[in-house]
Each structure stands twice: as structure tokens, then as C-alpha cells.
Amino acid sequence: MLIRKPTDIRSSEITDERVYLDRRGFMRAAAGIGAAVAAGASLPGLVAGMAPRPRFSDEEELTPYEAVTGYNNFYEFGTGKEDPARNAGQLVTKPWTISVEGMVEKPATYDVDELIFPYTHEERIYRLRCVEGWSMVIPWLGFSLSNWIDRFRPTSQARYVEFTTLYDPDQMPGQRRSVLDWPYVEGLRLDEANHPLTTVVVGVYGRSLPNQNGAPVRLIMPWKYGFKSIKSIVKIRFTDRQPATSWNVAAPNEYGFYANVNPDVDHPRWSQAKERRIGEFRRRETLMFNGYGDQVAHLYQGMDLRRYF
Ligand SMILES: Nc1nc2c(c(=O)[nH]1)N[C@H]1C(S)=C(S)[C@@H](COP(=O)(O)O)O[C@H]1N2
Ligand SMILES: [Mo]
């Protein structure tokens, strides 16, 4: 697991970020960041509590910042890959609340700051594999969802967690079209949600999360197809029933509840055996559980993964 441990926040470390960007060849990709740092400015949007350290894993090349923030799926802002970057800028993400409901001892409506600031934000470099057949390698900032689950205290009956995205067609023009049953809903089994790889994401590339990537908070489960990684969350509900999730409801034979990356189980309309890493030409083999099998396969022991796809 590629997790960079955070360090204390010191202004000197802002320089480290410049070095980090520079060494990785991202000055071009993140010109705005470089310019701000060079000018001695504090980084606009740098996530409080996060200080990136230039400790690299060169296992895989990171996908450039422009692609991560310019080629997105966020249907609330349109179905084109460039629509979210174009249309999400006006989304108001402050103030923002998240209501915690259902089978928990601590149901409440929390201000997002109360849920973000207490936790240490680590850089976690994960592959993201979209069900459509492309992939990226992204340096997210965040922490394990299990921190929240411990805090909310699900009751012994709770077996699943459901997450809901904001519903606001005035701000999210894509919701005026019935591409999906809005709002966007996703869900996990409680043990999947508690897995340390399941990440609450608050930033990317050392900066706070751009709206098109799901500000102010979204999830990432790197062993699942991208559509499970729900953006701009406003509600978390604990339940004893498997949640009805947006894509599964829209096309149950195409998008399963589990949606674990699996090269052996094709989408009914295309193969899932290969993927195109954004920025590359030749396609790569898709790995079982997106390459995270050592860490997550035990969650599905004994399950027929063709049936529970
Ligand atoms: N609310 C919401 N969350 C969403 C989506 C969406 O349309 N709406 N798209 C999903 C899909 S299909 C993918 S591949 C990832 C893309 O995340 P990224 O744009 O940050 O790379 O977000 C997921 N989360
Ligand atoms: Mo996706």
C-alpha cells in the first residue's frame, strides 16, 4: 500500500512540495502551484493538516494533474469528460454538512470541518480503474473511513453503509436530466467500509479537492471500479439491508453492488480484461482487485465473484 506518512505542518515544508512537484516533473502540470510557491505565497487551497513530504514511490508514473482534474466522471455536472471541470466551479462547498443516520449510536449533522480537521491527512497513491476501461494513478490526500465509523458507532445490527451525494439541480445542472435516479447513492458492506484502504479523500496533489473531483469530501476504494467512489457526500446511513445504489438500480446486469475490479468478468457490452492508462497508448492488463488483492481478497472469500460482481 502506498501511503506516505504525514509530518507536522511547518511553513518550510511548502518548499518541500515545490521540490516534490519539481522532481516528479510536474512543474508544467501544476504551473499554478509552482508560481504561487515561488512567489512565497501560502498555497491557495492547501489542505490544513497536510504537509507533503518528497518521499517517492516510483513504481508507477503519476497521472498528470491536468488529467486528474480535467478528465472526470461526475454526471451531476454533465456526462462529458470535460463537463465537470467546466461546470463544477460554482458548487458551494462551504458551509457543508454531512448527516449521519440510521443504525448508529451517534446520529448527527456534522459540519464537514468537524469531520476533516481532526484526522491526519496522508498522501495515498492509488490506481483508479473506471468501469469504462481507462485508469489513472492519483496522489490522493485523506484518511481511512474507519476513523469516522469508529466515531459514529454503528449498532450491532448495522451491516452496510450507504452514502449520498448532494441533490441540488440549481448547482448541479446534470441533475435536470434523468440520466440516473438522483441523488447519486453508493454503498459498501460494513467490513469493506472499515478496510484501511477505504479512504475519505479531502485533497489531491497536495491541495484541497477541486470540485470536479468531489469536493469537499468523496470516497476512494481503489480495488473497486471508479463509480463506487462517490463524490461530494452529504449523507451517511448505516443499515442492515444492502443499499440500492445508483448504477446498480440503473442497470443491474451491468453494474453490480460489489463492483470489484475483475478482468475475468466482462461488462455485458465490453471486456474488462484490459485498460488504457490515461497518457499511454498501449493497453495494460487489468489486475484482479485492481492489484490490491493481497489486501482485500479475504473480504470475498467463498463468494462467487461472477454472481456477486
Ligand atoms: N456523485 C458522483 N460520484 C461519482 C461519479 C458521479 O457521476 N457522481 N462518477 C464516478 C465514476 S464513474 C468515476 S470513474 C469516478 C471518477 O473520479 P475522478 O473524476 O475524481 O477521477 O468518480 C465516481 N464518483
Ligand atoms: Mo467510472
GROMACS .gro file of C-alpha atoms and ligand atoms in nm:
model
  334
    1MET     CA    1   0.000   0.000   0.000
    2LEU     CA    2   0.149   0.331  -0.100
    3ILE     CA    3   0.085   0.558   0.192
    4ARG     CA    4   0.305   0.849   0.272
    5LYS     CA    5   0.308   0.931   0.637
    6PRO     CA    6   0.239   1.295   0.704
    7THR     CA    7   0.456   1.516   0.915
    8ASP     CA    8   0.392   1.824   1.124
    9ILE     CA    9   0.283   2.134   0.943
   10ARG     CA   10   0.572   2.373   0.906
   11SER     CA   11   0.592   2.652   0.653
   12SER     CA   12   0.932   2.522   0.543
   13GLU     CA   13   0.758   2.217   0.408
   14ILE     CA   14   0.581   2.420   0.147
   15THR     CA   15   0.921   2.426  -0.017
   16ASP     CA   16   0.919   2.050   0.001
   17GLU     CA   17   0.607   2.048  -0.204
   18ARG     CA   18   0.779   2.252  -0.472
   19VAL     CA   19   1.067   2.007  -0.470
   20TYR     CA   20   0.817   1.726  -0.487
   21LEU     CA   21   0.641   1.873  -0.785
   22ASP     CA   22   0.970   1.957  -0.950
   23ARG     CA   23   1.131   1.619  -0.902
   24ARG     CA   24   0.828   1.447  -1.039
   25GLY     CA   25   0.833   1.675  -1.339
   26PHE     CA   26   0.504   1.835  -1.253
   27MET     CA   27   0.601   2.199  -1.264
   28ARG     CA   28   0.435   2.216  -1.602
   29ALA     CA   29   0.139   2.012  -1.488
   30ALA     CA   30   0.087   2.224  -1.180
   31ALA     CA   31   0.217   2.558  -1.302
   32GLY     CA   32  -0.027   2.746  -1.083
   33ILE     CA   33   0.104   2.578  -0.771
   34GLY     CA   34   0.466   2.632  -0.869
   35ALA     CA   35   0.410   3.001  -0.935
   36ALA     CA   36   0.236   3.056  -0.602
   37VAL     CA   37   0.513   2.882  -0.413
   38ALA     CA   38   0.789   3.062  -0.599
   39ALA     CA   39   0.621   3.391  -0.509
   40GLY     CA   40   0.641   3.290  -0.145
   41ALA     CA   41   0.266   3.278  -0.117
   42SER     CA   42   0.098   3.028   0.102
   43LEU     CA   43  -0.063   2.771  -0.117
   44PRO     CA   44  -0.419   2.854  -0.201
   45GLY     CA   45  -0.628   2.561  -0.106
   46LEU     CA   46  -0.351   2.368   0.062
   47VAL     CA   47  -0.529   2.130   0.294
   48ALA     CA   48  -0.482   2.218   0.656
   49GLY     CA   49  -0.314   1.939   0.848
   50MET     CA   50  -0.140   1.806   0.542
   51ALA     CA   51   0.223   1.857   0.461
   52PRO     CA   52   0.351   1.652   0.170
   53ARG     CA   53   0.698   1.506   0.204
   54PRO     CA   54   0.900   1.425  -0.100
   55ARG     CA   55   0.931   1.056  -0.037
   56PHE     CA   56   0.862   0.888  -0.364
   57SER     CA   57   0.745   0.559  -0.479
   58ASP     CA   58   0.844   0.542  -0.842
   59GLU     CA   59   0.659   0.220  -0.900
   60GLU     CA   60   0.418   0.386  -1.136
   61GLU     CA   61   0.414   0.724  -1.300
   62LEU     CA   62   0.152   0.956  -1.157
   63THR     CA   63  -0.117   1.073  -1.396
   64PRO     CA   64  -0.061   1.446  -1.460
   65TYR     CA   65  -0.258   1.696  -1.255
   66GLU     CA   66  -0.443   1.831  -1.561
   67ALA     CA   67  -0.577   1.487  -1.647
   68VAL     CA   68  -0.677   1.411  -1.288
   69THR     CA   69  -0.869   1.740  -1.267
   70GLY     CA   70  -0.972   1.779  -1.631
   71TYR     CA   71  -1.093   1.434  -1.736
   72ASN     CA   72  -1.365   1.334  -1.492
   73ASN     CA   73  -1.683   1.145  -1.437
   74PHE     CA   74  -1.928   1.347  -1.229
   75TYR     CA   75  -2.261   1.318  -1.405
   76GLU     CA   76  -2.421   1.582  -1.182
   77PHE     CA   77  -2.222   1.828  -1.397
   78GLY     CA   78  -2.274   1.658  -1.734
   79THR     CA   79  -2.181   1.332  -1.896
   80GLY     CA   80  -1.882   1.459  -2.099
   81LYS     CA   81  -1.536   1.407  -1.951
   82GLU     CA   82  -1.467   1.780  -1.962
   83ASP     CA   83  -1.807   1.888  -1.829
   84PRO     CA   84  -1.722   1.855  -1.457
   85ALA     CA   85  -1.414   2.080  -1.484
   86ARG     CA   86  -1.621   2.331  -1.683
   87ASN     CA   87  -1.939   2.324  -1.472
   88ALA     CA   88  -1.844   2.236  -1.115
   89GLY     CA   89  -1.660   2.559  -1.032
   90GLN     CA   90  -1.971   2.726  -0.891
   91LEU     CA   91  -2.059   2.447  -0.649
   92VAL     CA   92  -2.071   2.594  -0.299
   93THR     CA   93  -1.875   2.358  -0.073
   94LYS     CA   94  -1.861   2.582   0.233
   95PRO     CA   95  -2.058   2.563   0.455
   96TRP     CA   96  -2.118   2.190   0.404
   97THR     CA   97  -2.281   1.942   0.635
   98ILE     CA   98  -2.294   1.565   0.642
   99SER     CA   99  -2.581   1.393   0.817
  100VAL     CA  100  -2.513   1.060   0.980
  101GLU     CA  101  -2.825   0.846   1.012
  102GLY     CA  102  -2.965   0.501   1.070
  103MET     CA  103  -2.819   0.229   1.289
  104VAL     CA  104  -2.567   0.436   1.482
  105GLU     CA  105  -2.528   0.549   1.838
  106LYS     CA  106  -2.416   0.896   1.731
  107PRO     CA  107  -2.655   1.018   1.462
  108ALA     CA  108  -2.596   1.387   1.398
  109THR     CA  109  -2.548   1.651   1.136
  110TYR     CA  110  -2.181   1.737   1.133
  111ASP     CA  111  -2.013   2.038   0.981
  112VAL     CA  112  -1.763   1.896   0.734
  113ASP     CA  113  -1.477   2.076   0.910
  114GLU     CA  114  -1.551   1.876   1.226
  115LEU     CA  115  -1.511   1.561   1.022
  116ILE     CA  116  -1.199   1.665   0.830
  117PHE     CA  117  -0.974   1.859   1.066
  118PRO     CA  118  -0.933   1.605   1.348
  119TYR     CA  119  -0.772   1.345   1.122
  120THR     CA  120  -0.423   1.331   0.982
  121HIS     CA  121  -0.426   1.360   0.606
  122GLU     CA  122  -0.193   1.113   0.438
  123GLU     CA  123  -0.093   1.104   0.078
  124ARG     CA  124  -0.219   0.779  -0.070
  125ILE     CA  125  -0.124   0.694  -0.424
  126TYR     CA  126  -0.388   0.468  -0.571
  127ARG     CA  127  -0.474   0.337  -0.912
  128LEU     CA  128  -0.829   0.430  -1.015
  129ARG     CA  129  -0.986   0.197  -1.270
  130CYS     CA  130  -1.301   0.324  -1.436
  131VAL     CA  131  -1.554   0.064  -1.546
  132GLU     CA  132  -1.531   0.226  -1.891
  133GLY     CA  133  -1.179   0.088  -1.940
  134TRP     CA  134  -0.940   0.371  -1.853
  135SER     CA  135  -0.725   0.417  -1.545
  136MET     CA  136  -0.514   0.677  -1.365
  137VAL     CA  137  -0.261   0.682  -1.079
  138ILE     CA  138  -0.356   0.957  -0.838
  139PRO     CA  139  -0.192   1.100  -0.524
  140TRP     CA  140  -0.498   1.150  -0.304
  141LEU     CA  141  -0.495   1.309   0.041
  142GLY     CA  142  -0.709   1.157   0.306
  143PHE     CA  143  -0.754   0.905   0.583
  144SER     CA  144  -0.928   0.575   0.641
  145LEU     CA  145  -1.306   0.585   0.661
  146SER     CA  146  -1.278   0.356   0.964
  147ASN     CA  147  -1.193   0.668   1.170
  148TRP     CA  148  -1.544   0.802   1.105
  149ILE     CA  149  -1.711   0.467   1.157
  150ASP     CA  150  -1.544   0.433   1.498
  151ARG     CA  151  -1.665   0.779   1.585
  152PHE     CA  152  -2.026   0.728   1.472
  153ARG     CA  153  -2.052   0.391   1.649
  154PRO     CA  154  -2.272   0.173   1.431
  155THR     CA  155  -2.501  -0.056   1.631
  156SER     CA  156  -2.455  -0.432   1.620
  157GLN     CA  157  -2.739  -0.458   1.364
  158ALA     CA  158  -2.563  -0.240   1.105
  159ARG     CA  159  -2.419  -0.441   0.816
  160TYR     CA  160  -2.397  -0.185   0.536
  161VAL     CA  161  -2.323   0.185   0.489
  162GLU     CA  162  -2.497   0.399   0.231
  163PHE     CA  163  -2.355   0.728   0.101
  164THR     CA  164  -2.545   1.003  -0.080
  165THR     CA  165  -2.422   1.292  -0.294
  166LEU     CA  166  -2.573   1.641  -0.277
  167TYR     CA  167  -2.901   1.689  -0.463
  168ASP     CA  168  -2.928   2.045  -0.592
  169PRO     CA  169  -3.023   2.083  -0.959
  170ASP     CA  170  -2.962   2.460  -0.940
  171GLN     CA  171  -2.596   2.395  -0.872
  172MET     CA  172  -2.572   2.061  -1.044
  173PRO     CA  173  -2.721   2.110  -1.392
  174GLY     CA  174  -2.671   1.745  -1.483
  175GLN     CA  175  -2.943   1.657  -1.230
  176ARG     CA  176  -3.202   1.824  -1.453
  177ARG     CA  177  -3.165   1.528  -1.687
  178SER     CA  178  -3.270   1.184  -1.573
  179VAL     CA  179  -2.950   1.003  -1.669
  180LEU     CA  180  -2.957   0.850  -1.321
  181ASP     CA  181  -3.205   0.844  -1.038
  182TRP     CA  182  -3.075   1.144  -0.842
  183PRO     CA  183  -2.923   1.186  -0.593
  184TYR     CA  184  -2.627   0.959  -0.658
  185VAL     CA  185  -2.614   0.681  -0.398
  186GLU     CA  186  -2.341   0.429  -0.327
  187GLY     CA  187  -2.290   0.168  -0.060
  188LEU     CA  188  -2.050  -0.075   0.099
  189ARG     CA  189  -2.069  -0.371   0.327
  190LEU     CA  190  -1.956  -0.256   0.672
  191ASP     CA  191  -1.640  -0.469   0.661
  192GLU     CA  192  -1.545  -0.318   0.323
  193ALA     CA  193  -1.610   0.029   0.463
  194ASN     CA  194  -1.386  -0.048   0.760
  195HIS     CA  195  -1.100  -0.174   0.543
  196PRO     CA  196  -0.798   0.058   0.582
  197LEU     CA  197  -0.778   0.112   0.203
  198THR     CA  198  -1.126   0.268   0.202
  199THR     CA  199  -1.032   0.633   0.205
  200VAL     CA  200  -1.210   0.956   0.282
  201VAL     CA  201  -1.050   1.189   0.029
  202VAL     CA  202  -1.014   1.560   0.105
  203GLY     CA  203  -0.743   1.657  -0.141
  204VAL     CA  204  -0.527   1.562  -0.435
  205TYR     CA  205  -0.170   1.654  -0.535
  206GLY     CA  206  -0.115   1.829  -0.202
  207ARG     CA  207  -0.406   2.066  -0.249
  208SER     CA  208  -0.768   2.065  -0.147
  209LEU     CA  209  -1.001   1.869  -0.370
  210PRO     CA  210  -1.121   2.051  -0.683
  211ASN     CA  211  -1.499   2.048  -0.712
  212GLN     CA  212  -1.486   1.826  -1.020
  213ASN     CA  213  -1.309   1.560  -0.812
  214GLY     CA  214  -1.580   1.559  -0.545
  215ALA     CA  215  -1.521   1.846  -0.303
  216PRO     CA  216  -1.537   1.878  -0.015
  217VAL     CA  217  -1.522   1.501   0.055
  218ARG     CA  218  -1.550   1.185  -0.151
  219LEU     CA  219  -1.454   0.823  -0.110
  220ILE     CA  220  -1.195   0.611  -0.285
  221MET     CA  221  -1.198   0.232  -0.275
  222PRO     CA  222  -0.904   0.155  -0.504
  223TRP     CA  223  -0.993  -0.213  -0.560
  224LYS     CA  224  -1.338  -0.127  -0.697
  225TYR     CA  225  -1.448   0.031  -1.024
  226GLY     CA  226  -1.445   0.410  -1.004
  227PHE     CA  227  -1.823   0.451  -0.985
  228LYS     CA  228  -1.821   0.318  -0.627
  229SER     CA  229  -1.603   0.614  -0.522
  230ILE     CA  230  -1.885   0.858  -0.457
  231LYS     CA  231  -1.822   1.233  -0.464
  232SER     CA  232  -1.946   1.535  -0.265
  233ILE     CA  233  -2.107   1.334   0.015
  234VAL     CA  234  -2.388   1.486   0.225
  235LYS     CA  235  -2.534   1.178   0.394
  236ILE     CA  236  -2.406   0.856   0.550
  237ARG     CA  237  -2.664   0.600   0.660
  238PHE     CA  238  -2.598   0.273   0.844
  239THR     CA  239  -2.839  -0.008   0.767
  240ASP     CA  240  -2.896  -0.383   0.788
  241ARG     CA  241  -3.002  -0.407   0.421
  242GLN     CA  242  -2.788  -0.383   0.110
  243PRO     CA  243  -2.838  -0.025  -0.015
  244ALA     CA  244  -2.998   0.040  -0.353
  245THR     CA  245  -2.708   0.206  -0.534
  246SER     CA  246  -2.750   0.435  -0.835
  247TRP     CA  247  -2.569   0.240  -1.104
  248ASN     CA  248  -2.694  -0.095  -0.980
  249VAL     CA  249  -3.052   0.035  -0.993
  250ALA     CA  250  -2.997   0.193  -1.338
  251ALA     CA  251  -2.856  -0.125  -1.497
  252PRO     CA  252  -2.837  -0.422  -1.258
  253ASN     CA  253  -2.692  -0.659  -1.515
  254GLU     CA  254  -2.410  -0.416  -1.598
  255TYR     CA  255  -2.312  -0.269  -1.261
  256GLY     CA  256  -2.308  -0.496  -0.961
  257PHE     CA  257  -2.325  -0.388  -0.599
  258TYR     CA  258  -1.970  -0.509  -0.530
  259ALA     CA  259  -1.806  -0.373  -0.847
  260ASN     CA  260  -1.470  -0.521  -0.756
  261VAL     CA  261  -1.225  -0.477  -1.043
  262ASN     CA  262  -1.218  -0.817  -1.213
  263PRO     CA  263  -1.056  -0.882  -1.552
  264ASP     CA  264  -1.237  -1.219  -1.573
  265VAL     CA  265  -1.589  -1.081  -1.550
  266ASP     CA  266  -1.677  -0.877  -1.857
  267HIS     CA  267  -1.922  -0.594  -1.870
  268PRO     CA  268  -2.209  -0.725  -2.088
  269ARG     CA  269  -2.113  -0.478  -2.359
  270TRP     CA  270  -1.731  -0.490  -2.340
  271SER     CA  271  -1.435  -0.683  -2.199
  272GLN     CA  272  -1.279  -0.577  -1.869
  273ALA     CA  273  -0.953  -0.765  -1.935
  274LYS     CA  274  -0.753  -0.455  -2.034
  275GLU     CA  275  -0.738  -0.088  -1.961
  276ARG     CA  276  -0.582   0.225  -2.103
  277ARG     CA  277  -0.378   0.422  -1.855
  278ILE     CA  278  -0.452   0.787  -1.933
  279GLY     CA  279  -0.146   0.926  -2.112
  280GLU     CA  280  -0.038   0.589  -2.250
  281PHE     CA  281  -0.106   0.435  -2.586
  282ARG     CA  282  -0.068   0.060  -2.542
  283ARG     CA  283  -0.327  -0.101  -2.320
  284ARG     CA  284  -0.236  -0.278  -1.998
  285GLU     CA  285  -0.375  -0.594  -1.848
  286THR     CA  286  -0.626  -0.518  -1.577
  287LEU     CA  287  -0.532  -0.678  -1.246
  288MET     CA  288  -0.768  -0.868  -1.017
  289PHE     CA  289  -0.895  -0.629  -0.748
  290ASN     CA  290  -0.703  -0.362  -0.942
  291GLY     CA  291  -0.381  -0.505  -0.797
  292TYR     CA  292  -0.492  -0.479  -0.432
  293GLY     CA  293  -0.587  -0.845  -0.395
  294ASP     CA  294  -0.326  -0.918  -0.125
  295GLN     CA  295  -0.506  -0.670   0.093
  296VAL     CA  296  -0.872  -0.721   0.008
  297ALA     CA  297  -0.930  -1.069  -0.136
  298HIS     CA  298  -1.008  -1.210   0.210
  299LEU     CA  299  -1.321  -0.994   0.224
  300TYR     CA  300  -1.474  -1.204  -0.053
  301GLN     CA  301  -1.356  -1.550   0.042
  302GLY     CA  302  -1.607  -1.816  -0.056
  303MET     CA  303  -1.815  -1.577  -0.267
  304ASP     CA  304  -1.889  -1.648  -0.632
  305LEU     CA  305  -1.743  -1.334  -0.790
  306ARG     CA  306  -1.935  -1.391  -1.113
  307ARG     CA  307  -2.259  -1.377  -0.925
  308TYR     CA  308  -2.154  -1.105  -0.680
  309PHE     CA  309  -1.985  -0.883  -0.939
  310LIG     N1  310  -2.162   1.174  -0.717
  310LIG     C1  311  -2.090   1.112  -0.813
  310LIG     N2  312  -1.981   1.042  -0.778
  310LIG     C2  313  -1.907   0.980  -0.873
  310LIG     C3  314  -1.946   0.985  -1.010
  310LIG     C4  315  -2.062   1.061  -1.043
  310LIG     O1  316  -2.104   1.071  -1.160
  310LIG     N3  317  -2.131   1.124  -0.941
  310LIG     N4  318  -1.871   0.918  -1.105
  310LIG     C5  319  -1.793   0.802  -1.058
  310LIG     C6  320  -1.705   0.746  -1.159
  310LIG     S1  321  -1.779   0.657  -1.283
  310LIG     C7  322  -1.570   0.756  -1.153
  310LIG     S2  323  -1.470   0.675  -1.265
  310LIG     C8  324  -1.505   0.840  -1.050
  310LIG     C9  325  -1.415   0.942  -1.119
  310LIG     O2  326  -1.344   1.016  -1.022
  310LIG     P1  327  -1.247   1.134  -1.072
  310LIG     O3  328  -1.326   1.218  -1.170
  310LIG     O4  329  -1.208   1.209  -0.949
  310LIG     O5  330  -1.130   1.068  -1.138
  310LIG     O6  331  -1.598   0.912  -0.969
  310LIG    C10  332  -1.713   0.837  -0.932
  310LIG     N5  333  -1.793   0.912  -0.837
  311MO      MO  334  -1.611   0.524  -1.380
   0.00000   0.00000   0.00000
